[in-house]
Amino acid sequence: MKTGISTASLYLRKETEDALTVIKSLGADCAELFYQTFYEYRPEFSATLEGGIEVSSVHVNTFHIENALFSRSRRIRGDGFYWLDQVMRSAQLLGCRAYSFHGKPSGGRQTDTDGVAEYIRAASEFCARYGVRLCLENVAWCTYNSPGIFSELKKRIPQILGVFDIKQAHRSGYPYKDYINDMKGSISHVHLSDVDKDGKLCLPGCGALDFKEILSRLRMLTLTEA
């Protein structure tokens, strides 16, 4: 198991390229690179990065690319894949094998599982051309916004992996254990945070969550072959 920090935690505090240097100085084993802008999606930008730390996963602004990948418009979807190509080339350049995917912004329970699966399958197969696995994250306001969705998509897209985010589980209103069970055996990586006694989000270890129990459950139920 490796412990990493996302550059997203330094959003508006450090530019992306500087965030990697900070994360390395903190002693992290790896980093998740959160590309913030279209400018940063291009491999020319990644070629300039000198953080000296392993980039284990990449992530983008959901509304820039991922929402377009679900469009019924061929041109809009084409724009999404154009920029996804740029991100995948960047990930490949960095030796990164995982892409944290939010999917389509959604205000309610997913009902058209087959339709959603077709769009995600196309994106997953596209990423695979670059040696990158698409990893669907449980996000309260996107595609995977309640337990049960991942396992249904996994039946249709066997190659996808999951990203367990405890903050998003809290925001969804569902027990985090349900998400862990739903992604059993398929979790690529984990986004950890904490919640205090008043229900407010805080840094890991500064709140009321039992991380010993959480990590134990993850070890027992969610080992992945990736």
Tab-separated table of C-alpha atoms in Angstrom:
chain	number	residue	atom	x	y	z
A	1	MET	CA	0.000	0.000	0.000
A	2	LYS	CA	1.274	3.471	-0.918
A	3	THR	CA	0.285	6.748	0.692
A	4	GLY	CA	-0.171	9.722	-1.622
A	5	ILE	CA	-1.529	13.260	-1.715
A	6	SER	CA	-3.612	14.849	-4.462
A	7	THR	CA	-2.553	18.154	-5.964
A	8	ALA	CA	-6.257	19.056	-5.597
A	9	SER	CA	-5.566	19.591	-1.883
A	10	LEU	CA	-3.432	22.584	-2.858
A	11	TYR	CA	-5.936	24.089	-5.286
A	12	LEU	CA	-5.605	27.904	-5.460
A	13	ARG	CA	-2.644	27.672	-3.079
A	14	LYS	CA	-0.062	26.280	-5.485
A	15	GLU	CA	0.058	25.891	-9.242
A	16	THR	CA	-0.092	22.273	-10.358
A	17	GLU	CA	3.613	22.040	-11.179
A	18	ASP	CA	4.571	23.507	-7.783
A	19	ALA	CA	2.119	21.275	-5.914
A	20	LEU	CA	4.062	18.165	-6.938
A	21	THR	CA	7.234	19.574	-5.380
A	22	VAL	CA	5.389	20.347	-2.152
A	23	ILE	CA	3.898	16.846	-2.004
A	24	LYS	CA	7.314	15.273	-2.448
A	25	SER	CA	8.728	17.442	0.360
A	26	LEU	CA	6.010	16.108	2.684
A	27	GLY	CA	7.300	12.558	2.226
A	28	ALA	CA	4.387	11.114	0.258
A	29	ASP	CA	4.995	7.939	-1.753
A	30	CYS	CA	3.039	9.199	-4.767
A	31	ALA	CA	0.658	11.885	-5.983
A	32	GLU	CA	-2.639	12.174	-7.795
A	33	LEU	CA	-2.301	14.877	-10.429
A	34	PHE	CA	-5.403	17.035	-10.739
A	35	TYR	CA	-5.226	18.850	-14.061
A	36	GLN	CA	-7.146	22.094	-13.539
A	37	THR	CA	-7.295	23.656	-17.007
A	38	PHE	CA	-7.296	22.850	-20.715
A	39	TYR	CA	-3.791	24.328	-20.770
A	40	GLU	CA	-2.639	21.625	-18.358
A	41	TYR	CA	-4.304	18.740	-20.203
A	42	ARG	CA	-1.770	18.920	-23.045
A	43	PRO	CA	1.249	16.576	-22.902
A	44	GLU	CA	3.474	19.610	-23.551
A	45	PHE	CA	2.594	20.760	-20.031
A	46	SER	CA	3.287	17.388	-18.399
A	47	ALA	CA	6.641	17.254	-20.167
A	48	THR	CA	7.720	20.269	-18.091
A	49	LEU	CA	6.837	18.751	-14.702
A	50	GLU	CA	9.796	18.159	-12.423
A	51	GLY	CA	8.235	17.037	-9.164
A	52	GLY	CA	10.366	13.921	-8.891
A	53	ILE	CA	7.479	11.893	-7.475
A	54	GLU	CA	5.433	9.017	-8.868
A	55	VAL	CA	2.104	10.102	-10.363
A	56	SER	CA	-0.236	7.227	-9.549
A	57	SER	CA	-3.423	8.703	-11.008
A	58	VAL	CA	-4.691	11.701	-12.960
A	59	HIS	CA	-7.943	13.606	-12.703
A	60	VAL	CA	-9.605	16.407	-14.685
A	61	ASN	CA	-12.360	18.993	-14.358
A	62	THR	CA	-15.570	16.990	-14.828
A	63	PHE	CA	-17.345	19.739	-16.746
A	64	HIS	CA	-14.463	20.220	-19.196
A	65	ILE	CA	-14.271	16.707	-20.607
A	66	GLU	CA	-16.296	14.014	-18.902
A	67	ASN	CA	-19.720	15.568	-19.286
A	68	ALA	CA	-19.122	15.822	-23.056
A	69	LEU	CA	-18.365	12.088	-23.265
A	70	PHE	CA	-22.025	11.368	-22.443
A	71	SER	CA	-23.498	13.724	-25.041
A	72	ARG	CA	-25.792	12.405	-27.770
A	73	SER	CA	-24.191	14.979	-30.072
A	74	ARG	CA	-21.410	13.422	-32.144
A	75	ARG	CA	-19.513	16.708	-32.279
A	76	ILE	CA	-19.709	17.437	-28.570
A	77	ARG	CA	-18.645	13.877	-27.776
A	78	GLY	CA	-15.847	14.238	-30.321
A	79	ASP	CA	-14.568	17.317	-28.495
A	80	GLY	CA	-14.603	15.318	-25.262
A	81	PHE	CA	-12.527	12.542	-26.793
A	82	TYR	CA	-10.120	15.058	-28.321
A	83	TRP	CA	-9.266	16.398	-24.885
A	84	LEU	CA	-9.359	12.947	-23.311
A	85	ASP	CA	-6.700	12.011	-25.854
A	86	GLN	CA	-4.570	14.912	-24.619
A	87	VAL	CA	-4.982	13.787	-21.005
A	88	MET	CA	-4.173	10.174	-21.825
A	89	ARG	CA	-1.047	11.193	-23.717
A	90	SER	CA	-0.055	13.191	-20.643
A	91	ALA	CA	-0.743	10.248	-18.327
A	92	GLN	CA	1.271	7.957	-20.573
A	93	LEU	CA	4.157	10.427	-20.548
A	94	LEU	CA	4.167	10.390	-16.739
A	95	GLY	CA	3.935	6.596	-16.537
A	96	CYS	CA	0.525	6.879	-14.871
A	97	ARG	CA	-1.852	3.897	-15.118
A	98	ALA	CA	-5.048	5.165	-13.440
A	99	TYR	CA	-7.596	7.834	-14.346
A	100	SER	CA	-10.031	8.975	-11.637
A	101	PHE	CA	-13.324	9.388	-13.480
A	102	HIS	CA	-16.361	11.268	-12.144
A	103	GLY	CA	-18.557	10.762	-15.175
A	104	LYS	CA	-21.735	12.678	-15.865
A	105	PRO	CA	-23.126	15.236	-13.401
A	106	SER	CA	-26.447	13.880	-12.176
A	107	GLY	CA	-29.075	15.054	-9.756
A	108	GLY	CA	-30.630	11.686	-8.976
A	109	ARG	CA	-30.448	7.921	-9.112
A	110	GLN	CA	-29.102	6.406	-12.318
A	111	THR	CA	-31.890	4.602	-14.183
A	112	ASP	CA	-30.522	3.979	-17.687
A	113	THR	CA	-27.682	1.680	-16.622
A	114	ASP	CA	-27.253	0.136	-20.069
A	115	GLY	CA	-27.039	3.538	-21.754
A	116	VAL	CA	-24.594	4.910	-19.194
A	117	ALA	CA	-22.495	1.752	-19.484
A	118	GLU	CA	-22.115	2.204	-23.239
A	119	TYR	CA	-20.674	5.683	-22.823
A	120	ILE	CA	-18.331	4.598	-20.023
A	121	ARG	CA	-17.224	1.519	-21.958
A	122	ALA	CA	-16.224	3.713	-24.906
A	123	ALA	CA	-14.192	5.977	-22.606
A	124	SER	CA	-12.619	3.006	-20.804
A	125	GLU	CA	-11.557	1.327	-24.046
A	126	PHE	CA	-10.141	4.631	-25.287
A	127	CYS	CA	-8.030	5.025	-22.118
A	128	ALA	CA	-6.830	1.433	-22.389
A	129	ARG	CA	-5.079	2.280	-25.667
A	130	TYR	CA	-2.648	4.321	-23.576
A	131	GLY	CA	-2.204	1.705	-20.849
A	132	VAL	CA	-4.500	3.619	-18.460
A	133	ARG	CA	-7.392	2.100	-16.475
A	134	LEU	CA	-10.572	4.129	-16.097
A	135	CYS	CA	-11.489	4.179	-12.389
A	136	LEU	CA	-15.028	5.315	-11.536
A	137	GLU	CA	-15.189	7.362	-8.330
A	138	ASN	CA	-18.185	7.472	-6.020
A	139	VAL	CA	-19.159	11.148	-6.301
A	140	ALA	CA	-22.403	12.381	-4.736
A	141	TRP	CA	-23.270	14.640	-7.663
A	142	CYS	CA	-22.149	12.446	-10.568
A	143	THR	CA	-22.676	9.043	-12.190
A	144	TYR	CA	-21.812	6.891	-9.161
A	145	ASN	CA	-23.926	8.668	-6.560
A	146	SER	CA	-25.315	5.690	-4.626
A	147	PRO	CA	-24.231	2.139	-3.729
A	148	GLY	CA	-25.131	-0.535	-6.250
A	149	ILE	CA	-24.337	1.482	-9.357
A	150	PHE	CA	-20.715	0.360	-9.628
A	151	SER	CA	-21.481	-3.352	-9.351
A	152	GLU	CA	-24.128	-3.065	-12.070
A	153	LEU	CA	-21.732	-1.197	-14.360
A	154	LYS	CA	-18.978	-3.712	-13.572
A	155	LYS	CA	-21.197	-6.507	-14.931
A	156	ARG	CA	-21.379	-4.616	-18.218
A	157	ILE	CA	-17.803	-3.255	-18.244
A	158	PRO	CA	-15.567	-5.851	-16.533
A	159	GLN	CA	-12.390	-3.807	-17.039
A	160	ILE	CA	-13.406	-0.758	-14.983
A	161	LEU	CA	-12.034	-0.179	-11.497
A	162	GLY	CA	-13.351	2.012	-8.696
A	163	VAL	CA	-12.115	4.892	-6.568
A	164	PHE	CA	-13.459	4.978	-3.017
A	165	ASP	CA	-13.896	8.549	-1.723
A	166	ILE	CA	-14.996	8.766	1.898
A	167	LYS	CA	-15.854	12.489	1.654
A	168	GLN	CA	-18.204	11.855	-1.246
A	169	ALA	CA	-19.741	8.881	0.554
A	170	HIS	CA	-20.507	11.195	3.469
A	171	ARG	CA	-22.046	13.781	1.149
A	172	SER	CA	-24.212	11.167	-0.539
A	173	GLY	CA	-25.867	10.234	2.741
A	174	TYR	CA	-25.103	6.523	2.338
A	175	PRO	CA	-22.828	4.541	4.705
A	176	TYR	CA	-19.267	4.360	3.403
A	177	LYS	CA	-19.310	0.595	4.078
A	178	ASP	CA	-21.931	0.168	1.358
A	179	TYR	CA	-19.593	1.716	-1.218
A	180	ILE	CA	-16.682	-0.470	-0.132
A	181	ASN	CA	-18.853	-3.567	-0.452
A	182	ASP	CA	-20.159	-2.410	-3.835
A	183	MET	CA	-16.626	-2.042	-5.216
A	184	LYS	CA	-15.361	-5.234	-3.569
A	185	GLY	CA	-12.264	-6.544	-5.317
A	186	SER	CA	-12.095	-3.640	-7.769
A	187	ILE	CA	-10.793	-0.596	-5.881
A	188	SER	CA	-7.823	1.047	-7.580
A	189	HIS	CA	-7.147	3.712	-4.954
A	190	VAL	CA	-8.780	5.566	-2.076
A	191	HIS	CA	-9.428	9.234	-1.290
A	192	LEU	CA	-9.388	9.715	2.477
A	193	SER	CA	-10.663	12.594	4.584
A	194	ASP	CA	-12.365	12.809	7.972
A	195	VAL	CA	-15.589	14.066	9.557
A	196	ASP	CA	-15.764	15.686	12.989
A	197	LYS	CA	-18.496	15.200	15.607
A	198	ASP	CA	-20.534	18.010	14.039
A	199	GLY	CA	-20.443	16.407	10.595
A	200	LYS	CA	-17.926	18.823	9.128
A	201	LEU	CA	-15.151	17.605	6.854
A	202	CYS	CA	-11.577	17.771	8.144
A	203	LEU	CA	-8.141	16.239	7.583
A	204	PRO	CA	-7.686	12.487	8.157
A	205	GLY	CA	-7.129	11.767	11.838
A	206	CYS	CA	-8.621	15.076	12.998
A	207	GLY	CA	-12.228	13.873	13.134
A	208	ALA	CA	-14.364	11.059	14.464
A	209	LEU	CA	-13.934	8.343	11.820
A	210	ASP	CA	-12.384	5.038	12.861
A	211	PHE	CA	-9.583	4.704	10.311
A	212	LYS	CA	-8.360	1.451	11.831
A	213	GLU	CA	-11.719	-0.106	11.006
A	214	ILE	CA	-11.888	1.538	7.564
A	215	LEU	CA	-8.422	0.363	6.522
A	216	SER	CA	-9.060	-3.105	7.896
A	217	ARG	CA	-12.267	-3.364	5.864
A	218	LEU	CA	-10.490	-2.139	2.745
A	219	ARG	CA	-7.725	-4.724	3.156
A	220	MET	CA	-10.206	-7.560	3.630
A	221	LEU	CA	-12.761	-6.725	0.972
A	222	THR	CA	-11.266	-4.655	-1.793
A	223	LEU	CA	-7.918	-6.002	-2.928
A	224	THR	CA	-7.568	-5.473	-6.669
A	225	GLU	CA	-5.498	-7.304	-9.223
A	226	ALA	CA	-4.488	-3.998	-10.899
